[in-house]
Coordinates of C-alpha atoms in Angstrom, one line a residue:
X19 CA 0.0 0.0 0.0
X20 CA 1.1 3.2 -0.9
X21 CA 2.0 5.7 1.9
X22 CA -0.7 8.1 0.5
X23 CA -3.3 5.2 0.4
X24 CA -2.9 5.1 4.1
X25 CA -6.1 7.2 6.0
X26 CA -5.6 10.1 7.9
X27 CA -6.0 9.8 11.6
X28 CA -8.4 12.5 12.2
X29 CA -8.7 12.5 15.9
X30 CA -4.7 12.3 16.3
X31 CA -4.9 15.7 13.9
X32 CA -6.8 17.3 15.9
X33 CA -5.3 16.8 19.2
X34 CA -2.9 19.4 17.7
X35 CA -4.8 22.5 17.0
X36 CA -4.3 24.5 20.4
X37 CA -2.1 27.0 18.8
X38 CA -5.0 28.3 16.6
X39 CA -6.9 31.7 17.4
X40 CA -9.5 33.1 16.2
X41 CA -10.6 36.8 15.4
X42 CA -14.0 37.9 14.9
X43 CA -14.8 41.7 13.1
X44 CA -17.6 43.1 11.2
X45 CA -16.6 42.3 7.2
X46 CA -19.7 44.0 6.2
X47 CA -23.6 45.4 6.8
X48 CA -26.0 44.8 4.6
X49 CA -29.5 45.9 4.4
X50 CA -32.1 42.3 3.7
X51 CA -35.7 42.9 2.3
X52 CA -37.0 40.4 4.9
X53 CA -34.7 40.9 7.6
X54 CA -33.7 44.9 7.4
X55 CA -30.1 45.6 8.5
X56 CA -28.0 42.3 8.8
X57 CA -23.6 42.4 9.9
X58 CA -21.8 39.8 8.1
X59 CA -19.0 38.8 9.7
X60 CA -15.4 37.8 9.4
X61 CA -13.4 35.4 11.4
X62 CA -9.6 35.3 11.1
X63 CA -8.2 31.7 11.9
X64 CA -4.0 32.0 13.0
X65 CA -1.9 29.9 13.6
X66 CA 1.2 32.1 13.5
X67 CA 2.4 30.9 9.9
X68 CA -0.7 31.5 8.2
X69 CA -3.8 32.6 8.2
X70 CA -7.3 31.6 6.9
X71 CA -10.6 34.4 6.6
X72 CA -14.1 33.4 6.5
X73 CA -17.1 35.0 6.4
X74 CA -20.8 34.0 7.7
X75 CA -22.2 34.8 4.0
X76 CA -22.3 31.7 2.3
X77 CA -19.9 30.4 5.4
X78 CA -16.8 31.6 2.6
X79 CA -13.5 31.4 2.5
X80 CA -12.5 34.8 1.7
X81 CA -8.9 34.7 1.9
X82 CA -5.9 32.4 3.2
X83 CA -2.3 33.6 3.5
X84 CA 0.7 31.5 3.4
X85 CA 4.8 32.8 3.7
X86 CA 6.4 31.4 0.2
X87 CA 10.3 30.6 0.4
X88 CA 11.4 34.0 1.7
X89 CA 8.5 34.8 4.1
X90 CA 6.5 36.9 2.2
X91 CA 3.2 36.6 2.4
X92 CA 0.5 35.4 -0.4
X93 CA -3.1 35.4 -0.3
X94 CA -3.8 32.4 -2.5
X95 CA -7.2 32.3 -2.9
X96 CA -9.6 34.4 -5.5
X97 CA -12.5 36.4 -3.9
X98 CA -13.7 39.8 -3.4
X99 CA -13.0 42.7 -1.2
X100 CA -16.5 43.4 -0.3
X101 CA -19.9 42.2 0.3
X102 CA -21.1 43.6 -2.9
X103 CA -18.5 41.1 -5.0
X104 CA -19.6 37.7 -3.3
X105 CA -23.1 39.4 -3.3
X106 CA -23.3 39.8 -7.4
X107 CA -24.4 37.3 -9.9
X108 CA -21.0 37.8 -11.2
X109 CA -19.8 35.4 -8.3
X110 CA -18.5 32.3 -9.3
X111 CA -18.7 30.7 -5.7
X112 CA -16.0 31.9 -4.5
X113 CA -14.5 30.1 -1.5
X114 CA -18.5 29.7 -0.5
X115 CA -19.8 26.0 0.8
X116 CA -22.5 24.5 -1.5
X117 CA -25.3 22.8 -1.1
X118 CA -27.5 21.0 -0.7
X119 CA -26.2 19.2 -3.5
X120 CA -22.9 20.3 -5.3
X121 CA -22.5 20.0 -8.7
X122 CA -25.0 19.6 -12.0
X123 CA -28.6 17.9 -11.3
X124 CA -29.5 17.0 -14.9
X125 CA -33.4 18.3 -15.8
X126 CA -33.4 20.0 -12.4
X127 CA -35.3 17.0 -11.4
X128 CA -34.8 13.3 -10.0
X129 CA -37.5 10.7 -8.5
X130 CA -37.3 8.7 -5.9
X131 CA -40.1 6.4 -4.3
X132 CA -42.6 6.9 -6.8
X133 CA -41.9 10.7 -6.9
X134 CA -40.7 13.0 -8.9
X135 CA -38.7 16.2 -7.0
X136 CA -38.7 19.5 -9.5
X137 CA -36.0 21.6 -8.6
X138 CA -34.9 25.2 -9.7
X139 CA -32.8 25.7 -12.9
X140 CA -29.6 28.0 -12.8
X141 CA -27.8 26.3 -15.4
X142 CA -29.7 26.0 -18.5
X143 CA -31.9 23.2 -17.7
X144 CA -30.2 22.0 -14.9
X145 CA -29.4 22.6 -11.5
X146 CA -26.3 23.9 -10.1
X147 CA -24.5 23.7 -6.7
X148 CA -28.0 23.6 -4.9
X149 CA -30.1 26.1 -7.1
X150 CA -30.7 29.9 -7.4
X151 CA -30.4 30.4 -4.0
X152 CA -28.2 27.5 -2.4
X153 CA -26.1 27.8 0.5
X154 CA -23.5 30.0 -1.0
X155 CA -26.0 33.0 -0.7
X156 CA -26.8 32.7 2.8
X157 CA -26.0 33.7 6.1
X158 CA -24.8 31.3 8.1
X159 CA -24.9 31.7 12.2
X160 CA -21.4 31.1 13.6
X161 CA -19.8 30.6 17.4
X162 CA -16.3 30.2 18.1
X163 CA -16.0 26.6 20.1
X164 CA -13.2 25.9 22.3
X165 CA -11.6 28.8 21.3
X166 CA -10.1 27.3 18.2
X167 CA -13.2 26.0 16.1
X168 CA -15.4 27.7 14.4
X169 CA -18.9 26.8 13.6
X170 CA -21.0 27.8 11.1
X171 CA -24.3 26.6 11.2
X172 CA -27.7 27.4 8.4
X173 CA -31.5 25.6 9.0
X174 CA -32.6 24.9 5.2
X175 CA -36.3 24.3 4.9
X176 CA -38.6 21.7 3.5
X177 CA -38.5 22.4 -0.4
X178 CA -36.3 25.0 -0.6
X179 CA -35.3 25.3 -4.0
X180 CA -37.2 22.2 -4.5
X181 CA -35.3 19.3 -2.1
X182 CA -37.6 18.1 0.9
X183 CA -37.0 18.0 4.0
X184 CA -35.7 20.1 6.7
X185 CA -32.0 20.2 6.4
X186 CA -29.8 21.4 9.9
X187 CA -26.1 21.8 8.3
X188 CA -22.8 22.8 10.3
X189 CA -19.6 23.3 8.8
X190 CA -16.5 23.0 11.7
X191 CA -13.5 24.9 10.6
X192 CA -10.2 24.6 12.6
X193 CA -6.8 25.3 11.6
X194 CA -4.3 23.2 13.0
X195 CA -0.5 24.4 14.1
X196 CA 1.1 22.3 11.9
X197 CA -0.9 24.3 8.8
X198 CA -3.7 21.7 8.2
X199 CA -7.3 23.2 7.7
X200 CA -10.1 20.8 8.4
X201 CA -13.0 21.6 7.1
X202 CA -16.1 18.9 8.9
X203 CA -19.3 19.1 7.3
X204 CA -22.4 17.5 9.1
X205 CA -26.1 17.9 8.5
X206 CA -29.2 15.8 9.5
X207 CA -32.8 15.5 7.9
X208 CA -36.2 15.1 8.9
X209 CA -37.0 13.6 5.5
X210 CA -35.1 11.6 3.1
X211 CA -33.2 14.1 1.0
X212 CA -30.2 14.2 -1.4
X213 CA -27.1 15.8 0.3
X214 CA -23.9 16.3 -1.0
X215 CA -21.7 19.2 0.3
X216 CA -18.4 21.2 -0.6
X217 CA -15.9 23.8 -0.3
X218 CA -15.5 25.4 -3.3
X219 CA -12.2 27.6 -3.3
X220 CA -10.3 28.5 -6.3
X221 CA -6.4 28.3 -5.8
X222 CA -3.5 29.8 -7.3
X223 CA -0.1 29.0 -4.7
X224 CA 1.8 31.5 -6.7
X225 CA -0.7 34.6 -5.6
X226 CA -4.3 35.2 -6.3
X227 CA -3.2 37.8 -8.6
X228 CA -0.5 36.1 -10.8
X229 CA -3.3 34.9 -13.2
X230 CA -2.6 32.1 -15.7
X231 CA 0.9 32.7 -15.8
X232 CA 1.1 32.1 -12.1
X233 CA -1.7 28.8 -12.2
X234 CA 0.8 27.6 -15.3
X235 CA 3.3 27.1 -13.6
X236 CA 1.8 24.3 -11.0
X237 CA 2.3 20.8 -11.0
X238 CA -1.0 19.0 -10.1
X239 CA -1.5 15.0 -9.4
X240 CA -5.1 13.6 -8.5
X241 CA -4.5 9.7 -6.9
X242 CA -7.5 8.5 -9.2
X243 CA -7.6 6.0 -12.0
X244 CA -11.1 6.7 -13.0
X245 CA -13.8 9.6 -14.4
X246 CA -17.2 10.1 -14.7
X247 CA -18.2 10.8 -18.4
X248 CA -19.6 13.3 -19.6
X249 CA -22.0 14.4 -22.5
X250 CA -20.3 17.0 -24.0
X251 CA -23.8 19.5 -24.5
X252 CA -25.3 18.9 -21.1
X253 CA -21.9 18.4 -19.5
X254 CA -24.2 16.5 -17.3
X255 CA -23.1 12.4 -16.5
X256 CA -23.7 9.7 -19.4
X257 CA -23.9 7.7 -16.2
X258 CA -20.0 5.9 -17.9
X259 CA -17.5 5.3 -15.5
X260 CA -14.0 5.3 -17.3
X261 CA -10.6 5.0 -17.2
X262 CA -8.3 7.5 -17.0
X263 CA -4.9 5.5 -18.5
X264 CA -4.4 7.5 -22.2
X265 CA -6.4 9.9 -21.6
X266 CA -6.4 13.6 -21.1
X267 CA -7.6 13.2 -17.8
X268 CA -4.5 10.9 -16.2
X269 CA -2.4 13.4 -13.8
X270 CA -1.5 10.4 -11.4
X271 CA 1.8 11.7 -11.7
X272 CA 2.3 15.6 -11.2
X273 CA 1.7 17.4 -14.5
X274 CA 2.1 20.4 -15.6
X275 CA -0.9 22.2 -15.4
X276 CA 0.0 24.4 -18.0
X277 CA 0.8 21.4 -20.4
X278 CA -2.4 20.3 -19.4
X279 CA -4.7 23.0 -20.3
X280 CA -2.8 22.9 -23.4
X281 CA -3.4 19.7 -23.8
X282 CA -7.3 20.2 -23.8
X283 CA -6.9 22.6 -26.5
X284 CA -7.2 25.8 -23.7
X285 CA -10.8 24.8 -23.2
X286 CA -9.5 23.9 -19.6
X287 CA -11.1 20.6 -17.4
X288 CA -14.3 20.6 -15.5
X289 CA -14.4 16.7 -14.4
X290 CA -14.9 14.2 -11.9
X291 CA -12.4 12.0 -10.3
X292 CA -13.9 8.8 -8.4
X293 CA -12.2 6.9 -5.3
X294 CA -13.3 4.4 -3.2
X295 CA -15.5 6.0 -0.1
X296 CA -14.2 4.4 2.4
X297 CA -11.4 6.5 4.6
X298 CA -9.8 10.1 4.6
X299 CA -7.2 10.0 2.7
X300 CA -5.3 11.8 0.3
X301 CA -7.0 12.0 -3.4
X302 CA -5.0 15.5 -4.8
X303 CA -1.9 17.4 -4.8
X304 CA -1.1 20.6 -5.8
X305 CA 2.5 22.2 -5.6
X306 CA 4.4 25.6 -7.5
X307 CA 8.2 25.0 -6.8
X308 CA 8.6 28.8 -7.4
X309 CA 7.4 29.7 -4.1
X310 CA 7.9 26.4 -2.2
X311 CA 4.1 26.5 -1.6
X312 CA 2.2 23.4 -1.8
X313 CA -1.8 21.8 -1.1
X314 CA -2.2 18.1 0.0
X315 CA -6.1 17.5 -0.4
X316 CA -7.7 14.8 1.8
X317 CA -11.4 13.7 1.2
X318 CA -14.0 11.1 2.8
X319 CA -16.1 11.7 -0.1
X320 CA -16.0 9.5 -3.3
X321 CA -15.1 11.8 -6.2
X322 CA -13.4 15.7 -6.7
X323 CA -14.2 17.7 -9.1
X324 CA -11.1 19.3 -10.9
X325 CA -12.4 22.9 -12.5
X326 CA -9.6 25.3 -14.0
X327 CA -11.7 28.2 -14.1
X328 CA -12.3 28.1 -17.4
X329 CA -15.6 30.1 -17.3
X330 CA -14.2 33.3 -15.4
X331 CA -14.0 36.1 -17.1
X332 CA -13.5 40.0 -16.4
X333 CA -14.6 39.7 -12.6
X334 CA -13.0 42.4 -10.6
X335 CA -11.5 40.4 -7.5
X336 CA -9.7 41.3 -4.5
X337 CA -7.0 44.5 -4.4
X338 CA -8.4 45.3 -7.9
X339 CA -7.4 42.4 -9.4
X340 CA -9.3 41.5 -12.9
X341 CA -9.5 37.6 -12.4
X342 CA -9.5 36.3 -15.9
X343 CA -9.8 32.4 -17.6
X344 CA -7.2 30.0 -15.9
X345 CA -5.9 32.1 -13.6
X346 CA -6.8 29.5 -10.6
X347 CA -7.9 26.0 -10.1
X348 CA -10.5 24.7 -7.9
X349 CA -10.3 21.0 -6.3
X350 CA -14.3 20.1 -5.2
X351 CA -14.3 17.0 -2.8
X352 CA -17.9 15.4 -3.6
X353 CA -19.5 13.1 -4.3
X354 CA -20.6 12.1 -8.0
X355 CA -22.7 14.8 -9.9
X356 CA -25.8 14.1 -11.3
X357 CA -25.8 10.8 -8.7
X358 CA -29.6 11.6 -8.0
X359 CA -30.3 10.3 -11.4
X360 CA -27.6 7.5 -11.8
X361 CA -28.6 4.6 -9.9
X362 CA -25.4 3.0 -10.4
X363 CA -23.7 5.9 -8.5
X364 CA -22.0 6.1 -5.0
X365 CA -26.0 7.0 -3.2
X366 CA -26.2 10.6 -1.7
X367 CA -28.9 10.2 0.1
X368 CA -29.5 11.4 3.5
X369 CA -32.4 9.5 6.1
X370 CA -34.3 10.6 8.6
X371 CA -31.8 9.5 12.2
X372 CA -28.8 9.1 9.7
X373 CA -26.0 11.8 10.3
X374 CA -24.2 13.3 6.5
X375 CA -20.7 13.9 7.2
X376 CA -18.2 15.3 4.7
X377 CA -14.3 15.7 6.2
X378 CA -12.0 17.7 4.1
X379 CA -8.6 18.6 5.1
X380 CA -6.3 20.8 3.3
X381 CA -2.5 20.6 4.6
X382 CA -0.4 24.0 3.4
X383 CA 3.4 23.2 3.4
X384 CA 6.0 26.0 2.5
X385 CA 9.3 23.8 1.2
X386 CA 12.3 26.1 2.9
X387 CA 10.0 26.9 6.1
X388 CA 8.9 23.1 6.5
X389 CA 8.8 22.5 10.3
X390 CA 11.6 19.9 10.7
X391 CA 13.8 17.5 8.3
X392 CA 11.6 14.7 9.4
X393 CA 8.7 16.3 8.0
X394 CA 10.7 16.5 4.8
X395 CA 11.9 13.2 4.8
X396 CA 8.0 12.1 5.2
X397 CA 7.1 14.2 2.4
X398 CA 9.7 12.5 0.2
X399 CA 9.4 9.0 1.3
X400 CA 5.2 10.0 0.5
X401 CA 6.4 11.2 -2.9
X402 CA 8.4 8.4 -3.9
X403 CA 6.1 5.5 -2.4
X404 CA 3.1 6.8 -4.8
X405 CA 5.4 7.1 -7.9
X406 CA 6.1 3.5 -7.1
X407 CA 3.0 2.4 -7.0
X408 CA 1.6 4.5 -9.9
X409 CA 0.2 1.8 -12.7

């Protein structure tokens, strides 16, 4: 078994998070129609080395900065400087969690026990990352727990935006000392509902302003060996599950991701990855030897979605930064899109008594400011146990 085969011992982790504070200040007030003057607030996790921002709209990521080589700091994650930005329709999700159920619903529609669910359409004829309102455009209640979680909690009704049942969600954030940020998602159901939850950040390691050029010059590996098909107009599931050996899709060694855009023609990749669901382990890797800065993705979910931005375009981000195509990369833990409809998918459905949980952890390592040579050695014995194994 390859070293990056073996789970991550979550409870172990987080035994070692007690270096961690956390902020709170107002990011922003905003006036509701229903609700009149609402504050939306930020909360600034440290750990010393870095630093992640969230807000309560959408329960965001707004910003996370990491030292490179040197020790200068990066924010390395798109997003906006204000409200207004992740408020627009120009928001491409941003950092935001979303739900209920991530990714494309073909016919914004599914049945299940005789009935037949109508859900609303934001993409084409589809549904999208939980509809036109879905948890990315909410606002979240939050408490800091133990002084070094923070919780983020949102009450989604029966049928809103067409899924039954009452839907209690929390997402736990903690950063870690040792630069790991666990992200636990959790929700429960009074009725039997699809649920399938996610972070959605868009990276770039070299700067969230370096653009393609920075995102080009990446080296990405995903630890999967097959894809999810899709039909190329609906860019919803053929319900195919295939292999990824000679094909555009196989980065189970690192690859360029410049090459690999290239590769597609500069259309970019918007596709699943599937693994077996059964521990958290690691399924992606993302590193730019430039900087030293590099993203080891772990996942209890079945599939990641690998997007490259390719739909951004001429979005004003943050310190007046004009994000354009390419100029990130997001990694979506998940589980398989349109699975509501494909029978012969990993289920997403949540029961009444049954608890959804959704672990995601993100481990930032700068190369030159790594903590000790053992953790060095571990990342190279890792590196060179999975090239091993690689079929």
């Amino acid at each position: 078994m390859a070293e990056e085969d073996v789970p991550l011992n979550i409870d172990e982790l987080m035994m070692h998070n007690l270096a961690t504070t956390i902020t709170k200040s107002c990011f922003a007030e905003v006036m509701l129609p229903d609700q009149g003057p609402v504050q939306i607030d930020q909360y600034t996790l440290s750990n010393g080395f870095m630093s992640v921002d969230i807000i309560n709209y959408g329960s965001t990521i707004t910003s996370i900065k990491l030292p490179d080589n040197y020790g200068t700091l990066s924010d390395i994650v798109l997003g906006f400087d204000d409200i207004d930005g992740y408020m627009s329709d120009k928001n491409p999700y941003f950092g935001c969690t979303v739900g209920r159920v991530a990714n494309r619903i073909s016919g914004a529609s599914y049945e299940h026990d005789g009935f037949k669910y109508f859900l609303s359409k934001n993409c084409g004829p589809n549904t999208l990352h939980g509809g036109i309102s879905g948890f990315n455009k909410k606002i979240w209640n939050a408490e800091i727990v133990n002084h070094n979680s923070l919780w983020m909690t949102y009450c989604s009704p029966h049928l809103e935006e067409g899924f039954p049942g009452d839907l209690e969600v929390c997402t736990k954030y903690t950063l870690t000392h040792d630069n790991y940020l666990v992200v636990r998602i959790c929700a429960s159901t009074n009725k039997i509902t699809p649920v399938n939850m996610t972070n959605h950040s868009y990276f770039n390691l070299a700067g969230h302003e370096t653009g393609a050029k920075g995102l080009f010059s990446h080296k990405l590996k995903i630890n999967a060996n097959k894809y999810t098909e899709l039909d190329p107009e609906s860019l919803t599931p053929t319900g195919a599950i295939l292999p990824v050996r000679n094909t555009l899709y196989d980065i189970t060694k690192f690859t360029s991701v410049g090459e690999l855009i290239k590769k597609s023609e500069n259309k970019g990749i918007d596709i699943n990855y599937c693994f077996a669901k059964d521990s958290l382990k690691t399924i992606a890797r993302l590193a730019h030897a430039p900087s030293g800065r590099s993203l080891q993705l772990y996942s209890s979910h079945p599939g990641v979605q690998l997007y490259t931005s390719n739909g951004v375009e001429n979005i004003s981000g943050k310190e007046g930064v004009v994000y354009e195509k390419f100029g990130a990369l997001c990694l979506e833990p998940q589980g398989y899109p349109d699975a509501v409809n494909q029978k012969q998918f990993p289920s997403i459905w949540l029961h009444p008594k049954d608890i959804y949980e959704h672990l995601i952890v993100y481990k930032f390592r700068v190369e030159k400011l790594a903590d000790s040579d053992s953790e060095q050695q571990k990342e190279d014995d890792t590196e060179k146990s999975v090239e091993e194994a690689a079929p």
